[in-house]
Amino acid sequence: MSDVKKFLYVNRKAPYGTIYALESLEVVLIGAAFEQDVALAFLDDGVYQLTKDQNTDGIEMKNFSPTYSALGDYDIRKIYVEKESLEERGLTIDDLQHLTYEDEDDDWAEKDSIQVVTAKELAEIMDQSDVILSF
Amino acid sequence: MAMLHTVNKSPFERNTLDSCMRHALPGSAILLIEDGVVAATKGTAVEGKVKEKMGDVSFFVLGPDLAARGLGEDKLIDGISVVDYNGFVELTTKYDNVQSWL
Amino acid sequence: MATINVNGQEIEVDEEGYLVDLSQWTPEIGEAMAKMDDCELTDAHWEVINFLREYYDEYQIAPAVRVLTKAIGKKLGKDKGNSKYLYELFPYGPAKQACKYAGLPKPTGCV
């Protein structure tokens, strides 16, 4: 289909301190209904959105981190996390949630959604996107 | 594709400009707006980084935001072009895509 | 704020009839909401309602109808994972109506 555009959601803020992370997630879920080619990028403090074991009991806010696991159901298969941003924050991919999708073209095999990419690779991914939504 | 990047935060408050420059490919442009305009002035701690990036990326700054902050055009780093709102619109049409760095 | 009366207890709902406090939910509240829509809940309805509650518990969202259909098909079989089956059970829209009886918020993106 020629009318499918490449959407890239760019997430650069930590969750809970501002509304950006939650807003982005909601727009992603709503936007998924339009069946476009959607990818998510997490860089700078945005990488904190994907940490595992988030517990918001003490701050009286809803913990929306479990919702990232539902992205596979919404056919979102490309989640890019920037290597340099992880390293600058003393994090590795093991500190992040394990996110997967089921590949219907491969007998519903479960595959990893997260790809760690360098800033250079991410710059190319941004360049090749048709629509960039920044949060 | 050539991208127009906009940056609206001061480099002294956030890493927005740093992150933008890290991801701006050669041939793209960076337009400084709102608090982002302070990065266009001479003698700041980020002047060196901006000048280095000017080698392969064009820099623009939004005039009304400079004026509002009392920053005269005489304070600008040489080679950064001032645009007004019409110029902003022209830039968005000239480049293939726009990315807002917040 | 609107309320509905369930077994003598006033339960707060929003202007569209969705439960305000998710933790208040009981199956009786689901039954009462359905009755107001002239809908009698059968085991088939409950299968979907319980599925939605489990989905919400795991992912903290009510799934979009497309996602619900696919997931129901996977869990309960192809004969149930299609919009015909789900719309027959919940004619006002499976995600919208079933979420209400399940005590969940309206699915994200539903208008």
Short mmCIF file of C-alpha atoms in Angstrom, two decimals:
data_model
loop_
_atom_site.label_atom_id
_atom_site.label_comp_id
_atom_site.label_asym_id
_atom_site.label_seq_id
_atom_site.Cartn_x
_atom_site.Cartn_y
_atom_site.Cartn_z
CA MET A 1 0.00 0.00 0.00
CA SER A 2 1.41 3.32 -1.04
CA ASP A 3 -0.51 5.35 1.54
CA VAL A 4 1.29 3.72 4.46
CA LYS A 5 3.63 6.24 6.03
CA LYS A 6 6.54 5.63 8.34
CA PHE A 7 5.76 7.14 11.73
CA LEU A 8 8.45 7.58 14.35
CA TYR A 9 7.56 8.50 17.93
CA VAL A 10 10.58 10.09 19.61
CA ASN A 11 10.60 9.80 23.41
CA ARG A 12 13.18 11.83 25.32
CA LYS A 13 11.67 12.36 28.78
CA ALA A 14 11.61 10.23 31.92
CA PRO A 15 8.17 9.04 33.05
CA TYR A 16 6.09 10.57 35.91
CA GLY A 17 7.99 13.89 36.26
CA THR A 18 6.15 15.28 33.26
CA ILE A 19 3.13 14.09 31.28
CA TYR A 20 5.10 13.52 28.03
CA ALA A 21 5.72 9.78 28.41
CA LEU A 22 2.10 8.92 29.16
CA GLU A 23 0.80 11.24 26.43
CA SER A 24 3.13 9.62 23.92
CA LEU A 25 1.98 6.15 24.88
CA GLU A 26 -1.68 7.14 24.52
CA VAL A 27 -1.10 8.69 21.11
CA VAL A 28 0.77 5.55 20.02
CA LEU A 29 -2.15 3.34 21.07
CA ILE A 30 -4.71 5.58 19.37
CA GLY A 31 -2.55 5.95 16.27
CA ALA A 32 -2.16 2.18 15.98
CA ALA A 33 -5.73 2.01 14.70
CA PHE A 34 -4.63 3.74 11.49
CA GLU A 35 -2.42 0.83 10.45
CA GLN A 36 0.65 2.82 9.53
CA ASP A 37 4.26 1.69 9.79
CA VAL A 38 4.99 2.69 13.38
CA ALA A 39 8.31 2.73 15.22
CA LEU A 40 9.21 4.09 18.65
CA ALA A 41 12.53 5.60 19.65
CA PHE A 42 13.72 6.03 23.22
CA LEU A 43 16.72 8.27 23.80
CA ASP A 44 18.09 10.64 26.43
CA ASP A 45 15.94 10.36 29.58
CA GLY A 46 13.31 8.58 27.48
CA VAL A 47 15.16 5.31 28.12
CA TYR A 48 13.89 5.48 31.72
CA GLN A 49 10.37 4.87 30.41
CA LEU A 50 11.26 1.25 29.67
CA THR A 51 12.95 0.25 32.94
CA LYS A 52 11.54 -2.86 34.56
CA ASP A 53 10.22 -3.11 38.14
CA GLN A 54 8.64 0.35 38.15
CA ASN A 55 6.58 0.79 41.31
CA THR A 56 4.52 3.96 41.70
CA ASP A 57 2.72 3.02 44.92
CA GLY A 58 4.59 5.70 46.84
CA ILE A 59 3.86 8.58 44.46
CA GLU A 60 0.14 7.99 43.96
CA MET A 61 0.38 7.90 40.19
CA LYS A 62 -0.72 5.14 37.87
CA ASN A 63 2.14 2.84 36.85
CA PHE A 64 1.73 2.71 33.08
CA SER A 65 4.87 0.70 32.40
CA PRO A 66 2.95 -2.61 32.01
CA THR A 67 1.24 -1.07 28.98
CA TYR A 68 4.48 -1.17 26.95
CA SER A 69 4.10 -4.98 26.96
CA ALA A 70 0.82 -4.57 25.08
CA LEU A 71 2.47 -2.75 22.16
CA GLY A 72 3.13 -6.07 20.41
CA ASP A 73 -0.66 -6.68 20.37
CA TYR A 74 -0.96 -3.32 18.62
CA ASP A 75 1.44 -4.50 15.89
CA ILE A 76 4.28 -2.30 17.05
CA ARG A 77 7.43 -4.27 16.34
CA LYS A 78 10.16 -1.68 16.15
CA ILE A 79 11.28 -0.15 19.42
CA TYR A 80 14.67 1.53 19.13
CA VAL A 81 16.66 2.32 22.25
CA GLU A 82 19.76 4.45 21.89
CA LYS A 83 22.99 2.83 23.06
CA GLU A 84 24.72 6.07 24.10
CA SER A 85 21.72 7.18 26.17
CA LEU A 86 21.74 3.88 28.06
CA GLU A 87 25.48 4.06 28.67
CA GLU A 88 25.39 7.69 29.86
CA ARG A 89 22.84 6.61 32.47
CA GLY A 90 24.68 3.49 33.62
CA LEU A 91 21.96 1.25 32.18
CA THR A 92 22.06 -1.84 29.98
CA ILE A 93 19.32 -3.59 28.06
CA ASP A 94 18.98 -5.95 31.04
CA ASP A 95 17.59 -3.04 33.07
CA LEU A 96 14.75 -2.68 30.57
CA GLN A 97 11.54 -4.65 30.17
CA HIS A 98 11.65 -7.53 27.71
CA LEU A 99 9.20 -6.49 24.99
CA THR A 100 8.09 -8.88 22.27
CA TYR A 101 5.68 -9.26 19.37
CA GLU A 102 4.33 -12.30 17.59
CA ASP A 103 5.34 -12.59 13.95
CA GLU A 104 2.34 -13.83 11.98
CA ASP A 105 4.55 -14.43 8.93
CA ASP A 106 6.71 -16.81 10.96
CA ASP A 107 4.11 -19.08 12.60
CA TRP A 108 3.48 -16.53 15.39
CA ALA A 109 6.99 -16.87 16.72
CA GLU A 110 7.71 -14.53 19.60
CA LYS A 111 10.36 -11.99 18.67
CA ASP A 112 12.13 -9.14 20.45
CA SER A 113 10.75 -5.68 19.75
CA ILE A 114 13.63 -3.73 21.28
CA GLN A 115 16.69 -3.00 19.20
CA VAL A 116 19.60 -1.12 20.72
CA VAL A 117 20.95 1.29 18.11
CA THR A 118 23.73 3.87 18.09
CA ALA A 119 23.03 7.59 17.81
CA LYS A 120 24.33 7.43 14.25
CA GLU A 121 21.92 4.62 13.34
CA LEU A 122 19.07 6.44 15.05
CA ALA A 123 19.87 9.60 13.08
CA GLU A 124 19.44 7.56 9.87
CA ILE A 125 16.17 6.06 11.16
CA MET A 126 14.87 9.57 11.90
CA ASP A 127 15.97 10.74 8.48
CA GLN A 128 14.06 7.93 6.76
CA SER A 129 10.80 8.53 8.65
CA ASP A 130 7.89 10.34 6.98
CA VAL A 131 6.36 11.71 10.16
CA ILE A 132 8.16 12.38 13.43
CA LEU A 133 6.18 12.94 16.60
CA SER A 134 8.28 14.28 19.46
CA PHE A 135 7.57 13.85 23.15
CA MET B 1 15.89 13.49 2.90
CA ALA B 2 16.93 16.74 4.49
CA MET B 3 15.39 17.57 7.82
CA LEU B 4 14.63 20.84 9.55
CA HIS B 5 15.21 20.46 13.28
CA THR B 6 13.75 22.96 15.71
CA VAL B 7 15.13 23.41 19.24
CA ASN B 8 13.12 25.38 21.80
CA LYS B 9 15.07 24.85 25.03
CA SER B 10 18.11 26.68 26.38
CA PRO B 11 21.28 24.56 26.25
CA PHE B 12 21.96 25.73 29.82
CA GLU B 13 18.78 24.14 31.08
CA ARG B 14 18.47 20.95 29.02
CA ASN B 15 20.41 18.67 26.70
CA THR B 16 17.94 19.31 23.87
CA LEU B 17 20.41 21.11 21.61
CA ASP B 18 23.14 18.54 22.31
CA SER B 19 20.81 15.69 21.44
CA CYS B 20 19.61 17.46 18.31
CA MET B 21 23.17 18.11 17.11
CA ARG B 22 24.05 14.49 17.83
CA HIS B 23 21.27 13.36 15.44
CA ALA B 24 21.31 16.06 12.75
CA LEU B 25 22.77 14.65 9.54
CA PRO B 26 24.94 16.72 7.19
CA GLY B 27 22.75 18.85 4.92
CA SER B 28 20.04 19.29 7.51
CA ALA B 29 19.20 22.55 9.29
CA ILE B 30 18.71 23.60 12.90
CA LEU B 31 16.33 26.43 13.71
CA LEU B 32 16.63 27.86 17.23
CA ILE B 33 13.35 29.15 18.65
CA GLU B 34 11.93 30.27 22.02
CA ASP B 35 14.56 29.73 24.79
CA GLY B 36 16.65 27.85 22.23
CA VAL B 37 17.77 31.16 20.70
CA VAL B 38 20.34 31.78 23.43
CA ALA B 39 22.56 29.15 21.79
CA ALA B 40 22.93 31.46 18.77
CA THR B 41 24.78 34.16 20.72
CA LYS B 42 28.53 34.74 20.93
CA GLY B 43 30.67 34.04 23.96
CA THR B 44 28.57 31.27 25.50
CA ALA B 45 29.88 27.96 26.79
CA VAL B 46 28.24 26.18 23.84
CA GLU B 47 29.54 28.49 21.10
CA GLY B 48 32.37 26.11 20.21
CA LYS B 49 30.02 23.14 19.76
CA VAL B 50 27.63 25.17 17.63
CA LYS B 51 30.43 26.51 15.42
CA GLU B 52 31.77 23.00 14.93
CA LYS B 53 28.36 21.74 13.83
CA MET B 54 27.94 24.70 11.47
CA GLY B 55 30.47 22.96 9.23
CA ASP B 56 27.83 20.64 7.80
CA VAL B 57 24.50 21.86 9.17
CA SER B 58 22.86 25.26 8.53
CA PHE B 59 21.81 27.24 11.60
CA PHE B 60 18.88 29.65 11.77
CA VAL B 61 17.41 31.63 14.65
CA LEU B 62 13.96 33.12 15.04
CA GLY B 63 14.27 36.93 15.23
CA PRO B 64 11.19 37.74 17.33
CA ASP B 65 12.37 35.33 20.05
CA LEU B 66 15.82 36.96 20.08
CA ALA B 67 14.32 40.44 20.30
CA ALA B 68 11.97 39.41 23.10
CA ARG B 69 14.99 38.34 25.16
CA GLY B 70 16.90 41.56 24.49
CA LEU B 71 19.47 39.79 22.36
CA GLY B 72 20.55 41.99 19.46
CA GLU B 73 21.63 40.59 16.13
CA ASP B 74 25.10 42.04 16.83
CA LYS B 75 25.45 39.34 19.49
CA LEU B 76 24.98 36.46 17.07
CA ILE B 77 27.62 33.94 16.06
CA ASP B 78 28.74 34.77 12.49
CA GLY B 79 27.00 32.57 9.93
CA ILE B 80 23.72 32.05 11.77
CA SER B 81 20.84 33.48 9.75
CA VAL B 82 17.95 35.31 11.35
CA VAL B 83 14.45 34.46 10.08
CA ASP B 84 11.04 35.92 10.90
CA TYR B 85 7.82 33.88 11.08
CA ASN B 86 7.45 33.86 7.30
CA GLY B 87 11.01 32.63 7.06
CA PHE B 88 10.17 29.86 9.53
CA VAL B 89 7.31 28.75 7.30
CA GLU B 90 9.53 28.89 4.22
CA LEU B 91 12.09 26.69 5.96
CA THR B 92 9.45 24.07 6.78
CA THR B 93 8.50 23.90 3.10
CA LYS B 94 12.07 23.93 1.85
CA TYR B 95 13.08 20.89 3.90
CA ASP B 96 11.54 17.43 3.47
CA ASN B 97 10.56 16.93 7.07
CA VAL B 98 10.49 18.68 10.43
CA GLN B 99 11.54 17.32 13.79
CA SER B 100 10.84 19.27 16.98
CA TRP B 101 13.32 18.83 19.79
CA LEU B 102 11.55 19.62 23.04
CA MET C 1 -21.68 13.03 39.33
CA ALA C 2 -24.18 10.35 38.36
CA THR C 3 -24.72 7.24 40.43
CA ILE C 4 -26.38 3.89 39.91
CA ASN C 5 -28.07 1.93 42.65
CA VAL C 6 -26.81 -1.63 43.13
CA ASN C 7 -28.32 -3.61 46.00
CA GLY C 8 -29.12 -0.42 47.88
CA GLN C 9 -25.63 1.01 47.42
CA GLU C 10 -25.02 4.17 45.37
CA ILE C 11 -22.14 3.62 42.95
CA GLU C 12 -20.52 6.58 41.18
CA VAL C 13 -20.35 6.48 37.39
CA ASP C 14 -19.27 9.07 34.79
CA GLU C 15 -21.59 10.74 32.28
CA GLU C 16 -21.34 7.73 29.97
CA GLY C 17 -22.01 5.21 32.71
CA TYR C 18 -18.45 4.00 33.26
CA LEU C 19 -17.38 3.21 36.82
CA VAL C 20 -15.46 6.08 38.44
CA ASP C 21 -13.58 3.97 41.01
CA LEU C 22 -12.38 0.79 39.33
CA SER C 23 -11.71 -0.91 42.65
CA GLN C 24 -15.42 -0.79 43.55
CA TRP C 25 -16.34 -3.27 40.84
CA THR C 26 -18.29 -6.43 41.64
CA PRO C 27 -20.04 -8.82 39.22
CA GLU C 28 -23.35 -7.45 40.58
CA ILE C 29 -22.40 -3.99 39.36
CA GLY C 30 -21.72 -5.45 35.91
CA GLU C 31 -25.13 -7.16 35.97
CA ALA C 32 -26.86 -3.95 37.03
CA MET C 33 -25.20 -1.91 34.28
CA ALA C 34 -26.20 -4.51 31.69
CA LYS C 35 -29.79 -4.52 32.92
CA MET C 36 -29.97 -0.76 32.36
CA ASP C 37 -29.04 -1.45 28.71
CA ASP C 38 -31.68 -4.24 28.52
CA CYS C 39 -28.92 -6.79 28.23
CA GLU C 40 -29.00 -10.12 30.08
CA LEU C 41 -25.48 -11.35 30.76
CA THR C 42 -24.83 -14.99 29.81
CA ASP C 43 -21.73 -17.13 30.31
CA ALA C 44 -20.61 -16.05 26.85
CA HIS C 45 -20.75 -12.41 27.93
CA TRP C 46 -18.86 -13.16 31.11
CA GLU C 47 -16.15 -14.94 29.18
CA VAL C 48 -15.40 -11.68 27.37
CA ILE C 49 -15.84 -9.48 30.46
CA ASN C 50 -13.46 -11.63 32.47
CA PHE C 51 -11.00 -11.63 29.62
CA LEU C 52 -11.04 -7.82 29.58
CA ARG C 53 -10.49 -7.64 33.32
CA GLU C 54 -7.50 -9.96 33.03
CA TYR C 55 -6.12 -7.92 30.12
CA TYR C 56 -6.48 -4.72 32.12
CA ASP C 57 -4.87 -6.30 35.16
CA GLU C 58 -1.84 -7.28 33.11
CA TYR C 59 -1.43 -4.27 30.81
CA GLN C 60 -3.29 -1.44 32.59
CA ILE C 61 -5.32 -0.62 29.48
CA ALA C 62 -8.59 -1.68 27.93
CA PRO C 63 -7.63 -3.05 24.51
CA ALA C 64 -8.82 -1.56 21.23
CA VAL C 65 -11.49 -3.67 19.55
CA ARG C 66 -9.06 -4.96 16.91
CA VAL C 67 -6.66 -6.11 19.61
CA LEU C 68 -9.49 -7.59 21.67
CA THR C 69 -10.78 -9.60 18.72
CA LYS C 70 -7.37 -11.02 17.95
CA ALA C 71 -6.60 -11.83 21.58
CA ILE C 72 -10.00 -13.48 22.18
CA GLY C 73 -9.42 -15.61 19.07
CA LYS C 74 -6.12 -16.74 20.43
CA LYS C 75 -7.42 -17.52 23.89
CA LEU C 76 -10.97 -18.76 23.29
CA GLY C 77 -10.82 -19.98 19.70
CA LYS C 78 -11.37 -18.63 16.19
CA ASP C 79 -15.17 -19.04 16.39
CA LYS C 80 -15.18 -16.37 19.11
CA GLY C 81 -12.36 -14.19 17.89
CA ASN C 82 -14.34 -12.38 15.21
CA SER C 83 -16.33 -9.20 15.24
CA LYS C 84 -19.62 -10.90 14.29
CA TYR C 85 -19.59 -13.01 17.43
CA LEU C 86 -18.50 -10.13 19.65
CA TYR C 87 -20.98 -7.62 18.20
CA GLU C 88 -23.82 -10.10 18.68
CA LEU C 89 -22.94 -10.27 22.36
CA PHE C 90 -22.28 -6.55 22.71
CA PRO C 91 -24.21 -4.66 20.03
CA TYR C 92 -23.03 -1.24 21.30
CA GLY C 93 -19.47 -2.22 20.43
CA PRO C 94 -17.60 -5.05 22.13
CA ALA C 95 -14.77 -3.00 23.57
CA LYS C 96 -16.96 -0.09 24.65
CA GLN C 97 -19.89 -1.99 26.13
CA ALA C 98 -18.04 -4.95 27.63
CA CYS C 99 -15.48 -2.62 29.24
CA LYS C 100 -18.29 -0.76 30.95
CA TYR C 101 -19.73 -3.92 32.51
CA ALA C 102 -16.19 -5.00 33.43
CA GLY C 103 -15.77 -1.79 35.42
CA LEU C 104 -12.93 -0.59 33.19
CA PRO C 105 -12.42 2.82 31.61
CA LYS C 106 -13.41 3.32 27.99
CA PRO C 107 -10.71 1.90 25.69
CA THR C 108 -8.04 4.44 24.77
CA GLY C 109 -8.92 5.96 21.44
CA CYS C 110 -12.62 5.14 21.66
CA VAL C 111 -14.84 8.16 21.12
#
